[in-house]
Amino acid sequence: MIIVLKPHTTEENVVRVENLVKKHGLDTHIVRGQEMTIIGCIGDTTAVDPKFFEVDSSVDKVMHVQEPYKLANRAFHPENSVIDVSGVKVGDGHLALIAGPCSIESYDQVLEIAKAVKASGANMLRGGAFKPRTSPYSFQGLGEEGLDILCKVREEVGLPIVTELMSADYIDLFNEKVDLVQIGARNMQNFDLLKQLGKLKRPVLLKRGLNATFDEWIMAAEYIMASGNENVILCERGIRTFETFTRNTLDLQSIPVMNRKTHLPIIVDPSHAGGKWWLVEPMSKAAIAAGADGLMVEVHNDPECALCDGAQSLKPAKYDALLKQVRQIADVIGKTM
Ligand code: PEP
Ligand code: MN
């Protein structure tokens, strides 16, 4: 952090600001020019709010030169993180291929989809039991019953399961039953929930908020990591823009940007991004080519009758064709699936 003092600040005022900096546990390095004096703050400035100094009458401006995140920061952890999801590795060349219905509707439905996507090469099964719906009158998910269905299908098919946690009340249940715990876009900045995730012994799939900047998203990951759970996988799922033709706009730039800023794996959910099944294939291929560490795709055996998100769901045969193409791209860029 750098504090620029107003021109011609007196020595007495420089010393006062310097002491203020030291009161926050930081050392100082003072640069005196002819008119301007600059105070460089040395030490851990992540927890120090620039406003502490901005209010001083001698201070012109305060600039952060370091990012406010440490645990998620590539600078402090240059190697790519590899997250282990019940034996399935994600990151640093290992692709997460998550597929399944938006919502768990019945045992037969999930079983049929799970068998199909596994045969195509998926290595994790998704399905919502607790659903964050915009309308209170829409299908809210089967809750605990849905989670039990997902667990039964896991036993039958042998794929780790991914499902969304909406309330800290269910952390014990998710610890017991879920392999990868999804935090949905709408809860990305539910800070009380994020702070509780240290109690989770399972890795977390953190979706990008509907209108979150890169740094807000990383700070959400930082909350989870600072609470004691460093096993975080990021998921780009499109952001709100002025465009209404598509459900959201897939921000492919987030892949190289997050790869540069953090060491965490990043996967892409093209289903919620576009909201249309025919956008899933081209966007999945683009995501893998751009360096994503995996895909989360909604697949339904009967999309026309799906209780949620049928329009963006692929039929199993289309998912199979998609993974054949993704495999070719993965081969070219040296990723394993
Ligand atoms: C989902 O994956 O089921 C979901 C609700 O996604 P998002 O939080 O990205 O909207
Ligand atoms: Mn969905």
Tab-separated table of C-alpha atoms and ligand atoms in Angstrom:
chain	number	residue	atom	x	y	z
A	1	MET	CA	0.000	0.000	0.000
A	2	ILE	CA	1.286	3.451	-0.895
A	3	ILE	CA	0.119	6.663	0.796
A	4	VAL	CA	0.580	9.859	-1.217
A	5	LEU	CA	0.582	12.963	0.996
A	6	LYS	CA	-0.701	16.350	-0.110
A	7	PRO	CA	1.950	18.709	-1.612
A	8	HIS	CA	4.033	20.589	0.979
A	9	THR	CA	2.889	18.473	3.937
A	10	THR	CA	4.857	19.554	7.014
A	11	GLU	CA	7.299	17.197	8.703
A	12	GLU	CA	5.048	17.125	11.774
A	13	ASN	CA	2.138	15.862	9.662
A	14	VAL	CA	4.346	13.297	7.892
A	15	VAL	CA	5.311	11.894	11.275
A	16	ARG	CA	1.655	11.777	12.360
A	17	VAL	CA	0.640	9.737	9.299
A	18	GLU	CA	3.700	7.535	9.726
A	19	ASN	CA	2.667	6.781	13.318
A	20	LEU	CA	-0.865	6.016	12.138
A	21	VAL	CA	0.571	3.428	9.712
A	22	LYS	CA	2.716	1.896	12.458
A	23	LYS	CA	-0.349	1.664	14.735
A	24	HIS	CA	-1.767	-0.772	12.161
A	25	GLY	CA	1.259	-3.045	12.564
A	26	LEU	CA	3.042	-1.934	9.376
A	27	ASP	CA	6.543	-0.590	8.768
A	28	THR	CA	7.142	2.456	6.588
A	29	HIS	CA	9.483	3.547	3.854
A	30	ILE	CA	9.336	7.294	3.247
A	31	VAL	CA	10.222	8.902	-0.083
A	32	ARG	CA	10.649	12.703	0.145
A	33	GLY	CA	10.462	14.645	-3.126
A	34	GLN	CA	10.673	18.412	-3.587
A	35	GLU	CA	6.938	18.903	-3.200
A	36	MET	CA	5.543	15.456	-2.552
A	37	THR	CA	6.089	12.899	0.156
A	38	ILE	CA	5.095	9.279	-0.310
A	39	ILE	CA	4.841	6.678	2.455
A	40	GLY	CA	5.292	3.052	1.402
A	41	CYS	CA	3.620	0.616	3.837
A	42	ILE	CA	5.551	-2.593	4.436
A	43	GLY	CA	3.966	-5.734	5.864
A	44	ASP	CA	0.649	-7.536	5.544
A	45	THR	CA	-1.693	-4.871	4.230
A	46	THR	CA	-4.488	-7.263	3.233
A	47	ALA	CA	-6.505	-6.609	6.382
A	48	VAL	CA	-5.843	-2.842	6.456
A	49	ASP	CA	-8.605	-0.669	5.033
A	50	PRO	CA	-7.146	2.300	3.042
A	51	LYS	CA	-9.927	4.446	4.552
A	52	PHE	CA	-8.021	4.481	7.868
A	53	PHE	CA	-5.495	6.763	6.170
A	54	GLU	CA	-7.696	8.479	3.589
A	55	VAL	CA	-9.531	10.356	6.366
A	56	ASP	CA	-6.327	12.079	7.466
A	57	SER	CA	-6.274	15.738	6.346
A	58	SER	CA	-2.691	15.403	5.034
A	59	VAL	CA	-3.386	12.394	2.839
A	60	ASP	CA	-4.075	12.904	-0.857
A	61	LYS	CA	-4.667	9.267	-1.893
A	62	VAL	CA	-3.992	5.679	-0.890
A	63	MET	CA	-3.197	2.954	-3.432
A	64	HIS	CA	-3.175	-0.800	-2.945
A	65	VAL	CA	-0.273	-2.358	-4.826
A	66	GLN	CA	-0.980	-5.914	-3.665
A	67	GLU	CA	-4.123	-7.971	-4.141
A	68	PRO	CA	-6.306	-8.333	-1.060
A	69	TYR	CA	-6.241	-12.135	-1.305
A	70	LYS	CA	-3.423	-14.373	-0.141
A	71	LEU	CA	-4.513	-18.006	0.071
A	72	ALA	CA	-6.022	-18.049	-3.427
A	73	ASN	CA	-3.229	-15.909	-4.906
A	74	ARG	CA	-0.989	-17.444	-7.575
A	75	ALA	CA	1.846	-15.171	-6.373
A	76	PHE	CA	2.085	-17.056	-3.073
A	77	HIS	CA	1.434	-20.501	-4.595
A	78	PRO	CA	2.890	-20.661	-8.112
A	79	GLU	CA	1.985	-24.320	-8.793
A	80	ASN	CA	-1.475	-25.280	-10.041
A	81	SER	CA	-3.589	-26.778	-7.270
A	82	VAL	CA	-4.955	-30.263	-7.797
A	83	ILE	CA	-8.183	-30.955	-5.912
A	84	ASP	CA	-9.036	-34.533	-5.041
A	85	VAL	CA	-12.752	-35.323	-5.228
A	86	SER	CA	-13.081	-38.790	-3.690
A	87	GLY	CA	-10.244	-40.058	-5.871
A	88	VAL	CA	-10.961	-37.975	-8.995
A	89	LYS	CA	-8.216	-35.398	-9.536
A	90	VAL	CA	-9.143	-31.942	-10.844
A	91	GLY	CA	-6.631	-29.342	-12.060
A	92	ASP	CA	-3.106	-29.261	-13.501
A	93	GLY	CA	-4.046	-31.279	-16.556
A	94	HIS	CA	-6.821	-33.407	-15.015
A	95	LEU	CA	-10.295	-32.584	-16.318
A	96	ALA	CA	-13.471	-32.713	-14.231
A	97	LEU	CA	-16.293	-33.980	-16.438
A	98	ILE	CA	-19.424	-33.429	-14.391
A	99	ALA	CA	-22.782	-34.291	-15.927
A	100	GLY	CA	-26.327	-34.974	-14.828
A	101	PRO	CA	-29.767	-33.442	-14.540
A	102	CYS	CA	-30.462	-29.976	-13.199
A	103	SER	CA	-32.709	-31.505	-10.523
A	104	ILE	CA	-33.130	-34.948	-9.078
A	105	GLU	CA	-36.641	-36.019	-10.048
A	106	SER	CA	-36.671	-39.777	-9.387
A	107	TYR	CA	-34.339	-42.733	-8.848
A	108	ASP	CA	-35.011	-44.146	-12.324
A	109	GLN	CA	-34.368	-40.779	-13.982
A	110	VAL	CA	-31.011	-40.220	-12.250
A	111	LEU	CA	-29.921	-43.845	-12.706
A	112	GLU	CA	-30.587	-43.806	-16.450
A	113	ILE	CA	-28.739	-40.523	-16.925
A	114	ALA	CA	-25.841	-41.561	-14.665
A	115	LYS	CA	-25.251	-44.816	-16.522
A	116	ALA	CA	-25.295	-42.994	-19.863
A	117	VAL	CA	-22.939	-40.169	-18.913
A	118	LYS	CA	-20.519	-42.566	-17.232
A	119	ALA	CA	-20.389	-44.661	-20.391
A	120	SER	CA	-19.568	-41.478	-22.326
A	121	GLY	CA	-16.657	-40.640	-20.020
A	122	ALA	CA	-18.085	-38.378	-17.284
A	123	ASN	CA	-16.187	-38.732	-14.009
A	124	MET	CA	-18.722	-37.069	-11.660
A	125	LEU	CA	-22.508	-37.011	-11.428
A	126	ARG	CA	-24.438	-33.803	-10.725
A	127	GLY	CA	-28.025	-33.327	-9.606
A	128	GLY	CA	-29.787	-30.662	-7.537
A	129	ALA	CA	-31.661	-31.762	-4.409
A	130	PHE	CA	-32.020	-28.288	-2.867
A	131	LYS	CA	-32.791	-25.900	-5.718
A	132	PRO	CA	-32.321	-22.111	-5.665
A	133	ARG	CA	-35.382	-21.161	-7.768
A	134	THR	CA	-36.257	-17.585	-8.697
A	135	SER	CA	-39.937	-18.235	-8.009
A	136	PRO	CA	-41.201	-19.750	-4.746
A	137	TYR	CA	-43.882	-21.502	-6.853
A	138	SER	CA	-41.362	-23.402	-9.023
A	139	PHE	CA	-40.188	-26.929	-8.175
A	140	GLN	CA	-37.882	-26.522	-5.167
A	141	GLY	CA	-36.148	-29.901	-5.415
A	142	LEU	CA	-36.705	-33.124	-3.477
A	143	GLY	CA	-34.429	-32.045	-0.609
A	144	GLU	CA	-33.099	-34.850	1.608
A	145	GLU	CA	-35.052	-37.453	-0.351
A	146	GLY	CA	-33.299	-36.264	-3.524
A	147	LEU	CA	-29.904	-36.492	-1.846
A	148	ASP	CA	-30.644	-40.090	-0.845
A	149	ILE	CA	-31.551	-40.905	-4.444
A	150	LEU	CA	-28.247	-39.422	-5.609
A	151	CYS	CA	-26.353	-41.498	-3.016
A	152	LYS	CA	-28.117	-44.681	-4.115
A	153	VAL	CA	-27.214	-43.993	-7.730
A	154	ARG	CA	-23.595	-43.373	-6.702
A	155	GLU	CA	-23.529	-46.831	-5.121
A	156	GLU	CA	-24.950	-48.347	-8.285
A	157	VAL	CA	-22.851	-46.468	-10.845
A	158	GLY	CA	-19.701	-45.523	-8.932
A	159	LEU	CA	-19.418	-41.805	-9.788
A	160	PRO	CA	-18.678	-39.174	-7.096
A	161	ILE	CA	-21.662	-36.842	-6.625
A	162	VAL	CA	-21.896	-33.051	-6.865
A	163	THR	CA	-24.853	-31.148	-5.427
A	164	GLU	CA	-25.682	-27.684	-4.136
A	165	LEU	CA	-25.630	-26.642	-0.492
A	166	MET	CA	-27.859	-23.642	0.228
A	167	SER	CA	-27.900	-23.575	4.023
A	168	ALA	CA	-25.283	-24.107	6.726
A	169	ASP	CA	-27.927	-26.215	8.536
A	170	TYR	CA	-27.070	-29.097	6.200
A	171	ILE	CA	-23.274	-29.070	6.543
A	172	ASP	CA	-23.185	-32.273	8.646
A	173	LEU	CA	-25.461	-34.051	6.164
A	174	PHE	CA	-23.303	-32.947	3.213
A	175	ASN	CA	-20.109	-34.004	5.055
A	176	GLU	CA	-21.589	-37.432	5.378
A	177	LYS	CA	-23.030	-37.837	1.891
A	178	VAL	CA	-21.646	-35.473	-0.773
A	179	ASP	CA	-18.300	-35.739	-2.606
A	180	LEU	CA	-18.142	-32.202	-4.058
A	181	VAL	CA	-20.265	-29.451	-2.503
A	182	GLN	CA	-21.565	-26.831	-4.917
A	183	ILE	CA	-22.072	-23.234	-3.791
A	184	GLY	CA	-24.415	-21.695	-6.338
A	185	ALA	CA	-24.113	-18.367	-8.129
A	186	ARG	CA	-26.774	-16.792	-5.921
A	187	ASN	CA	-24.876	-17.679	-2.755
A	188	MET	CA	-21.404	-16.687	-3.938
A	189	GLN	CA	-21.488	-13.695	-1.616
A	190	ASN	CA	-23.460	-15.278	1.217
A	191	PHE	CA	-20.564	-14.564	3.553
A	192	ASP	CA	-22.097	-16.244	6.590
A	193	LEU	CA	-22.471	-19.448	4.576
A	194	LEU	CA	-18.943	-19.156	3.125
A	195	LYS	CA	-17.470	-18.721	6.621
A	196	GLN	CA	-19.140	-21.954	7.725
A	197	LEU	CA	-17.505	-23.974	4.941
A	198	GLY	CA	-14.361	-24.483	7.036
A	199	LYS	CA	-16.474	-27.121	8.791
A	200	LEU	CA	-16.869	-28.947	5.508
A	201	LYS	CA	-14.446	-31.819	5.033
A	202	ARG	CA	-15.441	-31.980	1.364
A	203	PRO	CA	-14.080	-29.901	-1.529
A	204	VAL	CA	-16.170	-26.965	-2.721
A	205	LEU	CA	-17.280	-26.038	-6.252
A	206	LEU	CA	-17.688	-22.255	-6.109
A	207	LYS	CA	-19.802	-20.817	-8.907
A	208	ARG	CA	-19.314	-17.258	-10.092
A	209	GLY	CA	-22.009	-14.841	-8.916
A	210	LEU	CA	-24.463	-13.452	-11.473
A	211	ASN	CA	-22.633	-10.136	-11.603
A	212	ALA	CA	-19.411	-10.831	-9.761
A	213	THR	CA	-16.112	-9.304	-10.816
A	214	PHE	CA	-13.043	-11.527	-10.881
A	215	ASP	CA	-11.780	-10.102	-7.610
A	216	GLU	CA	-15.155	-10.480	-5.867
A	217	TRP	CA	-15.195	-14.115	-6.963
A	218	ILE	CA	-11.641	-14.688	-5.720
A	219	MET	CA	-12.499	-12.992	-2.424
A	220	ALA	CA	-15.408	-15.443	-2.037
A	221	ALA	CA	-12.907	-18.295	-2.523
A	222	GLU	CA	-10.628	-16.560	-0.025
A	223	TYR	CA	-13.453	-16.574	2.555
A	224	ILE	CA	-13.782	-20.350	2.199
A	225	MET	CA	-10.017	-20.899	2.302
A	226	ALA	CA	-9.532	-18.572	5.272
A	227	SER	CA	-12.227	-20.482	7.153
A	228	GLY	CA	-10.031	-23.597	6.869
A	229	ASN	CA	-11.113	-25.323	3.648
A	230	GLU	CA	-8.528	-24.799	0.914
A	231	ASN	CA	-10.055	-27.295	-1.520
A	232	VAL	CA	-11.880	-24.949	-3.843
A	233	ILE	CA	-12.678	-25.405	-7.543
A	234	LEU	CA	-14.021	-22.350	-9.394
A	235	CYS	CA	-16.901	-22.588	-11.870
A	236	GLU	CA	-17.630	-19.981	-14.558
A	237	ARG	CA	-21.361	-20.139	-15.381
A	238	GLY	CA	-21.934	-16.937	-17.303
A	239	ILE	CA	-22.683	-13.429	-16.114
A	240	ARG	CA	-25.565	-10.994	-16.586
A	241	THR	CA	-25.144	-8.611	-19.471
A	242	PHE	CA	-27.507	-6.437	-21.541
A	243	GLU	CA	-28.131	-9.414	-23.858
A	244	THR	CA	-31.430	-11.185	-23.300
A	245	PHE	CA	-31.335	-13.736	-26.122
A	246	THR	CA	-29.079	-15.986	-24.063
A	247	ARG	CA	-29.708	-16.694	-20.359
A	248	ASN	CA	-26.295	-15.270	-19.441
A	249	THR	CA	-23.102	-14.409	-21.310
A	250	LEU	CA	-20.319	-16.965	-20.995
A	251	ASP	CA	-17.184	-15.118	-19.976
A	252	LEU	CA	-14.456	-17.272	-21.493
A	253	GLN	CA	-11.853	-14.697	-20.496
A	254	SER	CA	-12.339	-15.728	-16.896
A	255	ILE	CA	-10.398	-18.938	-17.636
A	256	PRO	CA	-7.023	-17.331	-18.465
A	257	VAL	CA	-7.661	-14.480	-16.010
A	258	MET	CA	-8.355	-16.797	-13.082
A	259	ASN	CA	-5.454	-19.017	-14.129
A	260	ARG	CA	-3.221	-15.989	-13.879
A	261	LYS	CA	-4.588	-14.605	-10.610
A	262	THR	CA	-5.128	-17.849	-8.693
A	263	HIS	CA	-3.780	-21.389	-8.499
A	264	LEU	CA	-7.260	-22.932	-8.170
A	265	PRO	CA	-8.753	-25.131	-10.905
A	266	ILE	CA	-11.504	-23.494	-12.963
A	267	ILE	CA	-14.251	-25.390	-14.776
A	268	VAL	CA	-17.038	-24.089	-17.028
A	269	ASP	CA	-20.811	-24.664	-16.889
A	270	PRO	CA	-22.016	-23.909	-20.445
A	271	SER	CA	-25.592	-24.993	-19.634
A	272	HIS	CA	-26.474	-22.156	-17.237
A	273	ALA	CA	-24.362	-19.745	-19.293
A	274	GLY	CA	-26.299	-19.969	-22.545
A	275	GLY	CA	-29.580	-21.451	-21.356
A	276	LYS	CA	-29.924	-23.267	-24.722
A	277	TRP	CA	-28.885	-26.865	-25.401
A	278	TRP	CA	-27.387	-26.076	-28.814
A	279	LEU	CA	-24.935	-23.598	-27.295
A	280	VAL	CA	-23.491	-26.234	-24.982
A	281	GLU	CA	-21.316	-28.011	-27.550
A	282	PRO	CA	-19.531	-24.982	-29.089
A	283	MET	CA	-19.030	-23.305	-25.702
A	284	SER	CA	-17.703	-26.505	-24.109
A	285	LYS	CA	-15.155	-26.912	-26.868
A	286	ALA	CA	-14.114	-23.273	-26.585
A	287	ALA	CA	-13.785	-23.576	-22.793
A	288	ILE	CA	-11.494	-26.605	-22.974
A	289	ALA	CA	-9.437	-24.988	-25.741
A	290	ALA	CA	-9.084	-21.870	-23.558
A	291	GLY	CA	-7.629	-23.946	-20.731
A	292	ALA	CA	-10.594	-24.851	-18.497
A	293	ASP	CA	-10.014	-27.711	-16.059
A	294	GLY	CA	-13.352	-29.296	-16.840
A	295	LEU	CA	-17.026	-28.932	-17.677
A	296	MET	CA	-20.269	-29.212	-15.786
A	297	VAL	CA	-23.055	-30.044	-18.239
A	298	GLU	CA	-26.756	-30.608	-17.637
A	299	VAL	CA	-27.922	-33.874	-19.218
A	300	HIS	CA	-31.524	-35.136	-19.143
A	301	ASN	CA	-33.084	-38.292	-20.600
A	302	ASP	CA	-36.357	-36.460	-21.323
A	303	PRO	CA	-35.581	-32.715	-21.490
A	304	GLU	CA	-39.054	-31.811	-22.808
A	305	CYS	CA	-40.550	-33.004	-19.506
A	306	ALA	CA	-37.727	-31.892	-17.153
A	307	LEU	CA	-38.897	-30.161	-13.964
A	308	CYS	CA	-36.091	-27.619	-14.319
A	309	ASP	CA	-33.824	-26.327	-17.114
A	310	GLY	CA	-34.924	-28.748	-19.857
A	311	ALA	CA	-34.185	-26.195	-22.597
A	312	GLN	CA	-30.484	-26.149	-21.755
A	313	SER	CA	-30.111	-29.899	-21.128
A	314	LEU	CA	-28.400	-32.239	-23.570
A	315	LYS	CA	-29.832	-35.660	-24.332
A	316	PRO	CA	-27.378	-38.461	-23.455
A	317	ALA	CA	-26.489	-39.125	-27.116
A	318	LYS	CA	-25.571	-35.456	-27.619
A	319	TYR	CA	-23.411	-35.558	-24.469
A	320	ASP	CA	-21.660	-38.622	-25.825
A	321	ALA	CA	-20.911	-36.839	-29.113
A	322	LEU	CA	-19.711	-33.782	-27.179
A	323	LEU	CA	-17.195	-35.734	-25.094
A	324	LYS	CA	-15.785	-37.368	-28.231
A	325	GLN	CA	-14.960	-33.900	-29.557
A	326	VAL	CA	-13.739	-32.607	-26.207
A	327	ARG	CA	-11.378	-35.579	-25.985
A	328	GLN	CA	-9.710	-34.537	-29.235
A	329	ILE	CA	-9.176	-30.996	-27.970
A	330	ALA	CA	-7.910	-32.301	-24.620
A	331	ASP	CA	-5.392	-34.501	-26.467
A	332	VAL	CA	-4.075	-31.540	-28.433
A	333	ILE	CA	-3.571	-29.346	-25.366
A	334	GLY	CA	-2.176	-32.122	-23.188
A	335	LYS	CA	-5.008	-32.662	-20.701
A	336	THR	CA	-6.198	-36.041	-19.507
A	337	MET	CA	-9.813	-37.194	-19.379
B	1	PEP	C1	-27.066	-25.349	-10.831
B	1	PEP	O1	-25.945	-25.675	-11.236
B	1	PEP	O2	-27.938	-26.173	-10.568
B	1	PEP	C2	-27.392	-23.916	-10.637
B	1	PEP	C3	-28.493	-23.530	-10.020
B	1	PEP	O3	-26.480	-23.092	-11.171
B	1	PEP	P1	-26.174	-21.531	-10.850
B	1	PEP	O4	-25.978	-21.413	-9.367
B	1	PEP	O5	-24.911	-21.311	-11.630
B	1	PEP	O6	-27.325	-20.744	-11.371
B	2	MN	MN	-30.036	-25.965	-13.790
